[in-house]
Tab-separated table of C-alpha atoms (C1' of nucleotides) in Angstrom:
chain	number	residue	atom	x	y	z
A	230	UNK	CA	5.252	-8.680	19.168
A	231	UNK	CA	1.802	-9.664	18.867
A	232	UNK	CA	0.986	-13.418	17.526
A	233	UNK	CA	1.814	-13.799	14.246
A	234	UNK	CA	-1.014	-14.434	11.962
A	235	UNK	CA	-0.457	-15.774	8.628
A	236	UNK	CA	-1.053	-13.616	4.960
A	237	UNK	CA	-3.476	-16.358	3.847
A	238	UNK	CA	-5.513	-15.315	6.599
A	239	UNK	CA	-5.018	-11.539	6.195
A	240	UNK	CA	-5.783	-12.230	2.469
A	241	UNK	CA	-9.619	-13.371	3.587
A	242	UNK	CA	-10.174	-11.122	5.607
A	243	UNK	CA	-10.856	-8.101	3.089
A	244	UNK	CA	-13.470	-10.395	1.375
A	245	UNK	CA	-15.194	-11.035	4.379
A	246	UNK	CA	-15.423	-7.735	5.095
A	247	UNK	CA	-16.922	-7.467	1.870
A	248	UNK	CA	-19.827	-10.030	1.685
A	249	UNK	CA	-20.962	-8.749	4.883
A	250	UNK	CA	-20.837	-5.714	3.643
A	251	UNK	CA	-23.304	-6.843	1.554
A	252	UNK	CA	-25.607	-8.399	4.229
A	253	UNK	CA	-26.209	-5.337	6.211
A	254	UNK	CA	-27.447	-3.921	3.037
A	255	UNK	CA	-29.678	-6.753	2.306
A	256	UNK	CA	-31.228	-6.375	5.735
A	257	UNK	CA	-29.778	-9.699	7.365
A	258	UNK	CA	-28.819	-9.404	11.089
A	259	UNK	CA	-27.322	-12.579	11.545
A	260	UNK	CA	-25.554	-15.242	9.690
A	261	UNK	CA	-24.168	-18.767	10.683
A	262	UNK	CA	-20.625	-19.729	9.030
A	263	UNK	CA	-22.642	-22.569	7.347
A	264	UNK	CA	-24.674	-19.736	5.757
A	265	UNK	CA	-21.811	-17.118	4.902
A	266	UNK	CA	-19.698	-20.452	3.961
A	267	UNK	CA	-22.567	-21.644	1.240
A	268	UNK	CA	-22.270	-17.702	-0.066
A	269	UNK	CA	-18.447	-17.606	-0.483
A	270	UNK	CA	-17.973	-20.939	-1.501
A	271	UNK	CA	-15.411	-21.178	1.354
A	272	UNK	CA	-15.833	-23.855	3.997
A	273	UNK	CA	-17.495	-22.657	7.353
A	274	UNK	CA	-14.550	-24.626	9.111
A	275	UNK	CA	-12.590	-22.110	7.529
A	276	UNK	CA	-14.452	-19.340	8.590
A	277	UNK	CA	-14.438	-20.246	12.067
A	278	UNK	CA	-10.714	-20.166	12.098
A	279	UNK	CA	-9.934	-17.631	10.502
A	280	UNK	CA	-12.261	-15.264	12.642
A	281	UNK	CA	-10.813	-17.430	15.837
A	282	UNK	CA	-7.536	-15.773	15.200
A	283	UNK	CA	-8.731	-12.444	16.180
A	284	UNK	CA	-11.118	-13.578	18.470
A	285	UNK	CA	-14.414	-14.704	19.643
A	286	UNK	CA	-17.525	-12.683	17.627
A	287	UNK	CA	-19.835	-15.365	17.433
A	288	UNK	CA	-22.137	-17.229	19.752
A	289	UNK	CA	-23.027	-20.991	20.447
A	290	UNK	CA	-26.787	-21.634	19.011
A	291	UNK	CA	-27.133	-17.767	17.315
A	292	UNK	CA	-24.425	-17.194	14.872
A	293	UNK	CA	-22.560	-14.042	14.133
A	294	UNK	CA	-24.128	-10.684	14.230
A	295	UNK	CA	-23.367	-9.271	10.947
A	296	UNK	CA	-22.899	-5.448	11.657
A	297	UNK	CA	-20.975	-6.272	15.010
A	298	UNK	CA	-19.129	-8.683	13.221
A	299	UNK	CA	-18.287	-6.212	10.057
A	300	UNK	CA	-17.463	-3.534	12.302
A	301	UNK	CA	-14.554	-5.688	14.338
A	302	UNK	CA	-13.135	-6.867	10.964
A	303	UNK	CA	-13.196	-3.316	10.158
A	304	UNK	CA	-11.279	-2.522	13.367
A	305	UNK	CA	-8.825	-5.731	12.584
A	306	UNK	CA	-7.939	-4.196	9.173
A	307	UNK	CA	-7.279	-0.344	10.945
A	308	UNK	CA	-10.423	1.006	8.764
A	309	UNK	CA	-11.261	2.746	12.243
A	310	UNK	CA	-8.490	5.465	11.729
A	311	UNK	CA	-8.064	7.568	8.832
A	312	UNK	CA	-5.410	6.968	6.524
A	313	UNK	CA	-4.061	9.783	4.406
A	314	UNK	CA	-2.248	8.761	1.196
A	315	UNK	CA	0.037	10.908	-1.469
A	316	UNK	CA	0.084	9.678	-5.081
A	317	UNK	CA	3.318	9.711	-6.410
A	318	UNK	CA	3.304	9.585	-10.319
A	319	UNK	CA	-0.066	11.751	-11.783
A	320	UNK	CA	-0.248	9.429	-14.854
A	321	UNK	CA	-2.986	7.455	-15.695
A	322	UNK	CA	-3.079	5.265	-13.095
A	323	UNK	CA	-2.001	7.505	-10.197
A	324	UNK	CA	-4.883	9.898	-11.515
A	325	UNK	CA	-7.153	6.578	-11.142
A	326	UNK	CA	-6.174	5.412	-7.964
A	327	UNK	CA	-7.048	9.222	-6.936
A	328	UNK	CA	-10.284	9.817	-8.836
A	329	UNK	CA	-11.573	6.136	-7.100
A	330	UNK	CA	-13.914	7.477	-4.591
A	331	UNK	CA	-14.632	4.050	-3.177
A	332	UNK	CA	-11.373	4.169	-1.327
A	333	UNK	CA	-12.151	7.373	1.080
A	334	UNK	CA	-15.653	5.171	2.139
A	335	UNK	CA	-13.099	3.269	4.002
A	336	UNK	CA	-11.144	5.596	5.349
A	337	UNK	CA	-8.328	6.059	2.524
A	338	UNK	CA	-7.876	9.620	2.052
A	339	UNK	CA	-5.699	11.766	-0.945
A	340	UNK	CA	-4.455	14.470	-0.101
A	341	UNK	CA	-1.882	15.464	-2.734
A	342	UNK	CA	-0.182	14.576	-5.866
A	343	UNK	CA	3.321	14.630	-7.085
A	344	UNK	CA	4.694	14.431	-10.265
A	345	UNK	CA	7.903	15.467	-12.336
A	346	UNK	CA	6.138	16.394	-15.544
A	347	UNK	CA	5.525	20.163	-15.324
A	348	UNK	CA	2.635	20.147	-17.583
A	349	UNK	CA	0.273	18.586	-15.768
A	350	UNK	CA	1.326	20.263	-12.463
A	351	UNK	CA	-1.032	22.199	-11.098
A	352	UNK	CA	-4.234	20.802	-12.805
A	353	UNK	CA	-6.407	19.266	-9.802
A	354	UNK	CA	-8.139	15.781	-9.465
A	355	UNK	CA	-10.735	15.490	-7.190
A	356	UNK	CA	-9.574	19.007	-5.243
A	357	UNK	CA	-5.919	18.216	-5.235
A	358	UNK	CA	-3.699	19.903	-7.101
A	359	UNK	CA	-0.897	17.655	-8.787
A	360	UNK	CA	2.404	19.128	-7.455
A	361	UNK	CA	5.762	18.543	-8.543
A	362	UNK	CA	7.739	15.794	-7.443
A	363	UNK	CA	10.541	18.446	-5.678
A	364	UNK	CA	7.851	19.901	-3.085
A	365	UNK	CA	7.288	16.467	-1.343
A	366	UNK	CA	9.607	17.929	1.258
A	367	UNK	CA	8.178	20.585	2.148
A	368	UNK	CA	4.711	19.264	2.268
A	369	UNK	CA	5.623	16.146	4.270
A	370	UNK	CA	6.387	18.939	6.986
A	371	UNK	CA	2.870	20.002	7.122
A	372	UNK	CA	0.997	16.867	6.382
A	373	UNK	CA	0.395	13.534	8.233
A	374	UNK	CA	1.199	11.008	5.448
A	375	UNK	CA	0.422	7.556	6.503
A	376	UNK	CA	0.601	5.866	2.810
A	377	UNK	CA	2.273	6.104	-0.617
A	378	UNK	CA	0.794	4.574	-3.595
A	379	UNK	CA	3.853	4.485	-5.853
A	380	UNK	CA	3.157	4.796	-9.438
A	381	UNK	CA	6.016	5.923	-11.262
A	382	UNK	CA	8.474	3.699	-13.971
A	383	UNK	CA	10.317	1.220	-12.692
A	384	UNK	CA	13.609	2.578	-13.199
A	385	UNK	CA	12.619	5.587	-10.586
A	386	UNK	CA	11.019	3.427	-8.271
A	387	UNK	CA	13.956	2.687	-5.968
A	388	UNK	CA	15.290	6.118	-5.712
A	389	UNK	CA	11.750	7.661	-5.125
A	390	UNK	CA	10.330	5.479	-2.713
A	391	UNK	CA	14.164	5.724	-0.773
A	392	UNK	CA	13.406	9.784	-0.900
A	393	UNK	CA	10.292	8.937	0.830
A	394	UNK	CA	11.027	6.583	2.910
A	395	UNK	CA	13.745	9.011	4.025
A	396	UNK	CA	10.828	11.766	4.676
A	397	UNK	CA	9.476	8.876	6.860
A	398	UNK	CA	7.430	7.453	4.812
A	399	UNK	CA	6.595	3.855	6.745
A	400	UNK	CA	4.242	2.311	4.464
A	401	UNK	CA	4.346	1.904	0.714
A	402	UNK	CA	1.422	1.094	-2.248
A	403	UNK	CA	3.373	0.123	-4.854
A	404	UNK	CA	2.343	-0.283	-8.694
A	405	UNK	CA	5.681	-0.318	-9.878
A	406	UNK	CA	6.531	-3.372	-11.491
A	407	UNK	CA	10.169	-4.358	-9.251
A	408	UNK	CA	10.535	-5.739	-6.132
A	409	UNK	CA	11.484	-2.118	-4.179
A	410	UNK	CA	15.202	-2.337	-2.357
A	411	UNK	CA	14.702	-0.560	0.612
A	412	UNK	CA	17.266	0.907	2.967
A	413	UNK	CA	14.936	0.573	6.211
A	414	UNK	CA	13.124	-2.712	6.150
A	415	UNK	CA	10.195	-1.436	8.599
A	416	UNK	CA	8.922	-0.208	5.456
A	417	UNK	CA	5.913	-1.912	5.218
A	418	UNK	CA	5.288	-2.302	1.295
A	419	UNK	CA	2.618	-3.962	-0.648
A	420	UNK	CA	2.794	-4.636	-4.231
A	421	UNK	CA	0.189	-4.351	-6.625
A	422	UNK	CA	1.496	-5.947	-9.996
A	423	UNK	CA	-0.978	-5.788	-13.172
A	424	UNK	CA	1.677	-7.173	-15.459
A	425	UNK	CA	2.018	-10.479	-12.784
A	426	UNK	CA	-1.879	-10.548	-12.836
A	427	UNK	CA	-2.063	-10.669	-16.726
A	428	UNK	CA	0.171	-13.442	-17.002
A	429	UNK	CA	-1.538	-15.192	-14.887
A	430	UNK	CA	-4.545	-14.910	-16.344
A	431	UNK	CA	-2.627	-15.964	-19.696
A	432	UNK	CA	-1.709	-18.976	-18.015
A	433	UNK	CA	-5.184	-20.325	-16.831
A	434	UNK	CA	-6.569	-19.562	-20.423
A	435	UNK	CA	-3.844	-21.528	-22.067
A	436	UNK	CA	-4.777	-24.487	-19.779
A	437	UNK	CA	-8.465	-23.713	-20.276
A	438	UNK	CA	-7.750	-24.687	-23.744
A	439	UNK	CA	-6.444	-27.883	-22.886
A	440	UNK	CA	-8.483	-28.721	-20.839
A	441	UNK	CA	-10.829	-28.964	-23.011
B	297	UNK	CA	-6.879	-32.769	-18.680
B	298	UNK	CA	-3.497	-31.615	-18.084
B	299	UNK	CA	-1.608	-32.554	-14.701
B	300	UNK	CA	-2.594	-29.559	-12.091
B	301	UNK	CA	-0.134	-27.138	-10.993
B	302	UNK	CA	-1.176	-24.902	-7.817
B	303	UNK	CA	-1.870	-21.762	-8.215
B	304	UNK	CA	0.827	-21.423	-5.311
B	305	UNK	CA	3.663	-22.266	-8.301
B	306	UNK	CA	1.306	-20.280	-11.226
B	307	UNK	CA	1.634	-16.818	-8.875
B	308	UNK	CA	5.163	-16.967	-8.718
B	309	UNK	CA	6.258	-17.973	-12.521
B	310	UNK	CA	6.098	-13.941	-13.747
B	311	UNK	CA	8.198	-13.007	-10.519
B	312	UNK	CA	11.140	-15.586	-11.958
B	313	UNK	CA	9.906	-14.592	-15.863
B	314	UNK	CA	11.012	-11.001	-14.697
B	315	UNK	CA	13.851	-11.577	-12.614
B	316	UNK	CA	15.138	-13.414	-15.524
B	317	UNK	CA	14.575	-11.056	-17.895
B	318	UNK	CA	16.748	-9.059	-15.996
B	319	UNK	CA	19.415	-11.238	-15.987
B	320	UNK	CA	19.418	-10.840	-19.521
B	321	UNK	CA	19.673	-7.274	-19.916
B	322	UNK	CA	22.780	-7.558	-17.920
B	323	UNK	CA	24.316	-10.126	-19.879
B	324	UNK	CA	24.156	-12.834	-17.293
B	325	UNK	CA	24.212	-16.126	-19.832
B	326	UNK	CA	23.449	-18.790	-17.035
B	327	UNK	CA	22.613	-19.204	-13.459
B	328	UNK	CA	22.390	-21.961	-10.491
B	329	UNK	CA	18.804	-22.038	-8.533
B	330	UNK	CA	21.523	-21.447	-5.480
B	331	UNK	CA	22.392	-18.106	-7.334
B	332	UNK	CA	18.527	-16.829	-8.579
B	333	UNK	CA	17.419	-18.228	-5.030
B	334	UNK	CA	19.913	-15.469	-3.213
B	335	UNK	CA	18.710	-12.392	-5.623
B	336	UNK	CA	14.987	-13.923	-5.264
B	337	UNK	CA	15.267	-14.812	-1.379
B	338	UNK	CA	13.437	-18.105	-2.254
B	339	UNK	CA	14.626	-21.103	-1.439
B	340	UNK	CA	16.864	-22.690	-4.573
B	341	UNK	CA	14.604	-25.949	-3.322
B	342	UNK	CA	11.506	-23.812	-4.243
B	343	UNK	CA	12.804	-22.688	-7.518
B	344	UNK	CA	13.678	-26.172	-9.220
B	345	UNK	CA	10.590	-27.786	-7.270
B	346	UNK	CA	8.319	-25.001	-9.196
B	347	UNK	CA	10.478	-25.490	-12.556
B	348	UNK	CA	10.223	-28.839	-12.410
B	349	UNK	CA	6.630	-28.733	-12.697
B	350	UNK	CA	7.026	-28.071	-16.399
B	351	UNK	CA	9.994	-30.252	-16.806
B	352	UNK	CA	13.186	-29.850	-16.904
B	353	UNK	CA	15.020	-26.890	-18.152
B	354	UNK	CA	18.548	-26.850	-16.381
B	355	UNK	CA	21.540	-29.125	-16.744
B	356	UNK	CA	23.639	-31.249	-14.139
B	357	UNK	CA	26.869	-28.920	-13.266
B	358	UNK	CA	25.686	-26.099	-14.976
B	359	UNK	CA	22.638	-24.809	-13.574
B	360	UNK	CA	19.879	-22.744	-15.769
B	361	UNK	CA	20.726	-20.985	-18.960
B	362	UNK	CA	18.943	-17.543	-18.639
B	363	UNK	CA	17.932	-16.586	-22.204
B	364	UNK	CA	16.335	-20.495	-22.689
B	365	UNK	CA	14.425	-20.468	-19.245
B	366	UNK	CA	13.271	-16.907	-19.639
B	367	UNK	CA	11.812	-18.130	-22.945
B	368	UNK	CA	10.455	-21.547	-21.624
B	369	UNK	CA	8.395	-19.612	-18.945
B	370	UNK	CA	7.071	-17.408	-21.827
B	371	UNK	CA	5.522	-19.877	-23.237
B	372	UNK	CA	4.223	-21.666	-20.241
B	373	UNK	CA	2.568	-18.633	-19.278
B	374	UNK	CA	1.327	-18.184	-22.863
B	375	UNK	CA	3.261	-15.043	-23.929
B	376	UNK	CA	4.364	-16.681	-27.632
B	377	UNK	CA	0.774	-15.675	-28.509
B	378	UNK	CA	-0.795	-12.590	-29.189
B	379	UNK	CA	-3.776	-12.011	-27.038
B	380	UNK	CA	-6.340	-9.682	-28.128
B	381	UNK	CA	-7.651	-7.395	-24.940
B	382	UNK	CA	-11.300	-5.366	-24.851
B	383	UNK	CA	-10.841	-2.498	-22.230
B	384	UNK	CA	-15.116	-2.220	-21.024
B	385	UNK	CA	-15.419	0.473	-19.133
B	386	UNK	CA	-13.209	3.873	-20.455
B	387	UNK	CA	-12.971	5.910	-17.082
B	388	UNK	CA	-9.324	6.524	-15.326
B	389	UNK	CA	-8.452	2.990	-14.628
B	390	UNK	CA	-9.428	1.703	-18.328
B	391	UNK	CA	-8.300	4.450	-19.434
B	392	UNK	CA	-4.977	3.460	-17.402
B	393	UNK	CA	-4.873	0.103	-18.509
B	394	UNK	CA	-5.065	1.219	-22.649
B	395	UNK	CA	-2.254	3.666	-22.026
B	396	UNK	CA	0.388	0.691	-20.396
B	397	UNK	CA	2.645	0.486	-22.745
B	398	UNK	CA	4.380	-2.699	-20.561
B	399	UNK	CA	1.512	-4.996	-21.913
B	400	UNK	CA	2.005	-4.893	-25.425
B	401	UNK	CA	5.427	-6.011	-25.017
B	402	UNK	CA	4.198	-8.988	-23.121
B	403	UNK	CA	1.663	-9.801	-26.013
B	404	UNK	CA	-1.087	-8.398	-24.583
B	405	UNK	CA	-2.808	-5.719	-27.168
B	406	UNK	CA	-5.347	-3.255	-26.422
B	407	UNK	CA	-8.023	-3.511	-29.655
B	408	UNK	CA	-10.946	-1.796	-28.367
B	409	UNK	CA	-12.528	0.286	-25.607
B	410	UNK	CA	-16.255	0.424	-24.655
B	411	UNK	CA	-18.301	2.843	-22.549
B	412	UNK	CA	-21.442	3.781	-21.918
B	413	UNK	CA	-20.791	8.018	-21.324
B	414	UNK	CA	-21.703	9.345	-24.892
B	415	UNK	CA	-19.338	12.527	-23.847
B	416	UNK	CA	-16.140	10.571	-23.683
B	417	UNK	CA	-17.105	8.388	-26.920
B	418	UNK	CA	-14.797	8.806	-30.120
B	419	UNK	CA	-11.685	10.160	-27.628
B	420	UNK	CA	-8.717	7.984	-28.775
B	421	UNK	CA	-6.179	6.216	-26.306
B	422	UNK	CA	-3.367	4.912	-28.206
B	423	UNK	CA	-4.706	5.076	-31.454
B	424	UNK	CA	-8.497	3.293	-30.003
B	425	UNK	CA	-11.344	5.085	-30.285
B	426	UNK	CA	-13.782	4.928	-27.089
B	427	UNK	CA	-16.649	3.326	-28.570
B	428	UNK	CA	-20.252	3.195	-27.252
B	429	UNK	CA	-20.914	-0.425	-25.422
B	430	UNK	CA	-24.076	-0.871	-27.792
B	431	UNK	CA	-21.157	-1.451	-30.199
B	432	UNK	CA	-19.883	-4.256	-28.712
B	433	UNK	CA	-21.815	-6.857	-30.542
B	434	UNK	CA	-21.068	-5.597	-33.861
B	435	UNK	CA	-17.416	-5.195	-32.829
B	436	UNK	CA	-17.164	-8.958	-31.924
B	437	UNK	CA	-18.256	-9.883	-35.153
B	438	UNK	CA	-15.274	-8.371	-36.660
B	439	UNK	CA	-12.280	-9.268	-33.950
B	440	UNK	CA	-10.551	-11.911	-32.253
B	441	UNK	CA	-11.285	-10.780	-28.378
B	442	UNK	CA	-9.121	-12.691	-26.107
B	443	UNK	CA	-9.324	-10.942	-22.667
B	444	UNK	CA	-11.779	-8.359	-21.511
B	445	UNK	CA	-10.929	-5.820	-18.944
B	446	UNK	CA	-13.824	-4.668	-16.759
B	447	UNK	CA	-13.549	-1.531	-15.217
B	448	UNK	CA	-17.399	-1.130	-14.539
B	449	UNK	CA	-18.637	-0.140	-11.446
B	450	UNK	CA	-19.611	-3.154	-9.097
B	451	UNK	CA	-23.819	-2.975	-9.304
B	452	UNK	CA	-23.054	-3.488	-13.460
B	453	UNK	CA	-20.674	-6.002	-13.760
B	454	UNK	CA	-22.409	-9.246	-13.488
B	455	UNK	CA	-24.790	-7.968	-16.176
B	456	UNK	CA	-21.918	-6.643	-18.356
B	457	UNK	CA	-19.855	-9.734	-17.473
B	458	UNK	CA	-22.626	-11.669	-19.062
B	459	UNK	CA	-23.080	-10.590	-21.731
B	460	UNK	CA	-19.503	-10.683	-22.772
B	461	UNK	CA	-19.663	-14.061	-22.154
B	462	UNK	CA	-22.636	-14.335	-24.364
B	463	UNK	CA	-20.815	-13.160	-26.864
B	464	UNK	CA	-18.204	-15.402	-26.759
B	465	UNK	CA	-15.783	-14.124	-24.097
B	466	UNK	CA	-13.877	-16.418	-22.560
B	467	UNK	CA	-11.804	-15.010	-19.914
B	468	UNK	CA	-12.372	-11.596	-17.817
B	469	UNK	CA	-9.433	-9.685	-15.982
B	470	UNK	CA	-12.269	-7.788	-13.365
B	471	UNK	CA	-11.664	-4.881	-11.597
B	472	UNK	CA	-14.712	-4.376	-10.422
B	473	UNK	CA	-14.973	-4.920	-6.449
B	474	UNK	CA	-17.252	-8.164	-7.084
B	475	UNK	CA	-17.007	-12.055	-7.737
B	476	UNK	CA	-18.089	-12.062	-10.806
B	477	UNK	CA	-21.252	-14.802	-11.143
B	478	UNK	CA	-20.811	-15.834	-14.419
B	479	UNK	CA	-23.999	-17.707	-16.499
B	480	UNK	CA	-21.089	-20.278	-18.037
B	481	UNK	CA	-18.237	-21.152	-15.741
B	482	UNK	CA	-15.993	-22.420	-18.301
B	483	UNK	CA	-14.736	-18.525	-18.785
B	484	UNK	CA	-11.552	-17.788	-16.947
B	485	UNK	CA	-11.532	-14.726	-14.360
B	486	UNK	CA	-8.725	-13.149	-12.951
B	487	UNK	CA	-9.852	-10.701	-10.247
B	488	UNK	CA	-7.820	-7.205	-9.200
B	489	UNK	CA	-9.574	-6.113	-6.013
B	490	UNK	CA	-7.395	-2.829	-5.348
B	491	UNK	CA	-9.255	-2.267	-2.454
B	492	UNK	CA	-8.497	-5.283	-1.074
B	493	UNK	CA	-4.951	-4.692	-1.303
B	494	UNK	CA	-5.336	-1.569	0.340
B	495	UNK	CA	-6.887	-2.871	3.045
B	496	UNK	CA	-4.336	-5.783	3.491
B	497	UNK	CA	-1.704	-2.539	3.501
B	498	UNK	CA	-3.282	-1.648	6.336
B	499	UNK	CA	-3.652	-4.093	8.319
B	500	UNK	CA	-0.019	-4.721	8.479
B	501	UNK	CA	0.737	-0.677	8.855
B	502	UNK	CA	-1.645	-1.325	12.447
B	503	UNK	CA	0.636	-4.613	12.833
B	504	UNK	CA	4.026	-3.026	12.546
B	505	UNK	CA	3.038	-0.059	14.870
B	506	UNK	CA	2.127	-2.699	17.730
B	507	UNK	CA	5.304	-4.992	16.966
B	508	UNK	CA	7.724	-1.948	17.771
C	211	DT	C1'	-34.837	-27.735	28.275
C	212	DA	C1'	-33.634	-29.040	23.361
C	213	DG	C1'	-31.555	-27.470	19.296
C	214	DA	C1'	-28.255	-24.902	17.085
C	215	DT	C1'	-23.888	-23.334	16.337
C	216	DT	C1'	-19.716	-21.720	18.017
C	217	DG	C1'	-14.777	-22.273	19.555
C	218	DT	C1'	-11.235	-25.465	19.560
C	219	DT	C1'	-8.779	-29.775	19.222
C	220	DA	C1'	-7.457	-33.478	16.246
C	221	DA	C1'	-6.830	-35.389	11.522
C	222	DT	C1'	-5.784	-34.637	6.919
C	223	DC	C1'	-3.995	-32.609	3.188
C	224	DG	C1'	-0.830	-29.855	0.528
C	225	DA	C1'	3.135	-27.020	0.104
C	226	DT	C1'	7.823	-26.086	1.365
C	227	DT	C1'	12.335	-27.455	2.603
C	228	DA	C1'	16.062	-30.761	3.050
C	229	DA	C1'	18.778	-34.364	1.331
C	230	DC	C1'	21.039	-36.910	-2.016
C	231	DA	C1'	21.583	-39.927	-5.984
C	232	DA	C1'	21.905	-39.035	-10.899
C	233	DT	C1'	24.480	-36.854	-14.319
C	234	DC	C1'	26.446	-33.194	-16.910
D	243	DT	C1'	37.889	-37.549	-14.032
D	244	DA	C1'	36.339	-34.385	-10.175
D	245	DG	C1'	33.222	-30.848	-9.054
D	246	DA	C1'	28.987	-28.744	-9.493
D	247	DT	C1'	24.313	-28.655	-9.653
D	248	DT	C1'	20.187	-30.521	-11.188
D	249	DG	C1'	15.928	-33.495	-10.688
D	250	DT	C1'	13.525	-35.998	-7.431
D	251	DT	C1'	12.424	-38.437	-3.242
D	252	DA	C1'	11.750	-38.027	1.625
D	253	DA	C1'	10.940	-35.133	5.797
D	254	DT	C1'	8.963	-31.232	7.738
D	255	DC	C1'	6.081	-27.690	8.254
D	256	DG	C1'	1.849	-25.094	7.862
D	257	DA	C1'	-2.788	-24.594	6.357
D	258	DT	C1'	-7.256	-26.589	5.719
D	259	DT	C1'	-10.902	-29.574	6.985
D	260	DA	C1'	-13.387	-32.547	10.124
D	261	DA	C1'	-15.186	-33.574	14.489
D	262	DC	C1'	-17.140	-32.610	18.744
D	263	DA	C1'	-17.461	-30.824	23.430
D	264	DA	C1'	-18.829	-26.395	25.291
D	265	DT	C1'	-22.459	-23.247	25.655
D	266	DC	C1'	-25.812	-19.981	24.254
DNA sequence: TAGATTGTTAATCGATTAACAATC
DNA sequence: TAGATTGTTAATCGATTAACAATC
């Protein structure tokens, strides 16, 4: 078990990865965490830490070298490997989350479809064909499936993401707006709720209002 | 200015708002934080701590009554109004976003979607026709615009952001892979950075494998 | 070498959990 | 009334910030 390192952490990182991104293509070869902190609007104590949980990258007097630096946060968040992902649920939003090319720049691959509504079976996003929901089984024998971005109703959600997890399935995307039940809890699942982000929103405009 | 509640307690009101609203559709009429903390696995201590940032909705000996609490958080989290969204930006994930049918039930009504791709403009989603973004000025004369949804890619959302705000927008739910820099930071933004969640999905799929 | 900036320890702050008196 | 369970205060835990010695 390596150490445990907390989500708020974890959280960061991605936005790190992000703004220094951004630096390489701006030219800049290094960067202090007073620097990167002043960008972010984070503190550079922070930065320091957070980075100190994975390691040393920096060095006394210099900084951080950005692309060395965005390169080992790449590493940190697995964007080293390929990861091949199956959409499950060819509505809308599964058709979105396909169609987003952004994702296979780091390493987040489609490579099929599935859906139970035979008329749009067989009609191809980006390449892939959408298949129906009842040949998962057969393709999961012939493909290495490292993700599933879940985007079916909530009522299905339990029983389709147990069929896949049941395929072995060990890692789950999931739009669907429940918290899934799973019957192996190695799963590893993260939720992506638009309804939860709305409200939210909601919220800090209603106190917007008041505050003012 | 209103007493400040973390955004720690905001994130987790719609995850009670829907657990109670499933309470109701099975008839349950009241419930202890004891009972809501075991289906939540929360502590009940967390639950009336975060409750009791609003006041106090529950009763000595009794515990919560669902239907009143499920209604209380609704308004907290400003669901008894209306609120009026703009969709700006009509590809696959707008696109997605005018099609969720979830939203509408929660208050939140698609009035109008914007794009700049004169092939895709006049194509109706839900009954809203895909307008052309030079429209956009003209179409805030006319409409109460609560929320805009931008589903731009990243190198045109700070101009696009602006000049919603310009025109009197006042909080942005953004998609786009950015932090938004806003000319007036009064406006409200809510970001949705799927690749971010992605990535965070990944680096706990490289964290599992080494923990077993 | 002198200056800059990290890595890391210590101090502070905030959030979560525990405990219990108030009260239905 | 007795039992249950809240609302709230106090204790603990964890995360953030500050400080500074180590070192490039």
């Amino acid at each position: 078990m390596s150490k445990e390192i907390s989500q708020a952490v974890i959280r960061r990182m991605p936005r790190y990865y992000r703004y220094l991104g951004e630096l390489i293509d701006e030219g800049v070869e290094r960067i202090s965490s007073n620097e990167l902190s002043a960008r972010m609007k984070v503190t550079a104590s922070q930065i320091r830490q957070d980075l100190n949980n994975f390691g040393g990258f920096g060095q006394q007097g210099y900084g951080y070298n950005v692309q060395y630096l965005y390169e080992e946060i790449g590493k940190i968040m697995g964007l080293n490997e390929q990861h091949n992902i199956i959409v499950i649920g060819a509505g809308n939003l599964g058709q979105a989350i396909a169609n987003y090319v952004k994702f296979e720049k780091l390493g987040f691959v489609i490579i099929g479809l599935f859906d139970v509504n035979p008329k749009i079976c067989g009609r191809k996003i980006r390449g892939n064909p959408i298949l129906m929901l009842d040949e998962i089984e057969s393709f999961m024998d012939g493909h290495k499936v490292d993700i599933a971005a879940l985007t079916v109703p909530k009522s299905e959600a339990d029983a389709v993401a147990n069929r896949l997890v049941k395929l072995g399935i060990h890692a789950i995307w999931n739009f669907a707006h429940v918290d899934l039940e799973l019957l192996d809890d190695n799963v590893v699942v993260e939720n992506v709720h638009l309804s939860d982000s709305l409200m939210q929103l909601s919220y800090n405009i209603v106190k917007s209002k008041n505050d003012n």
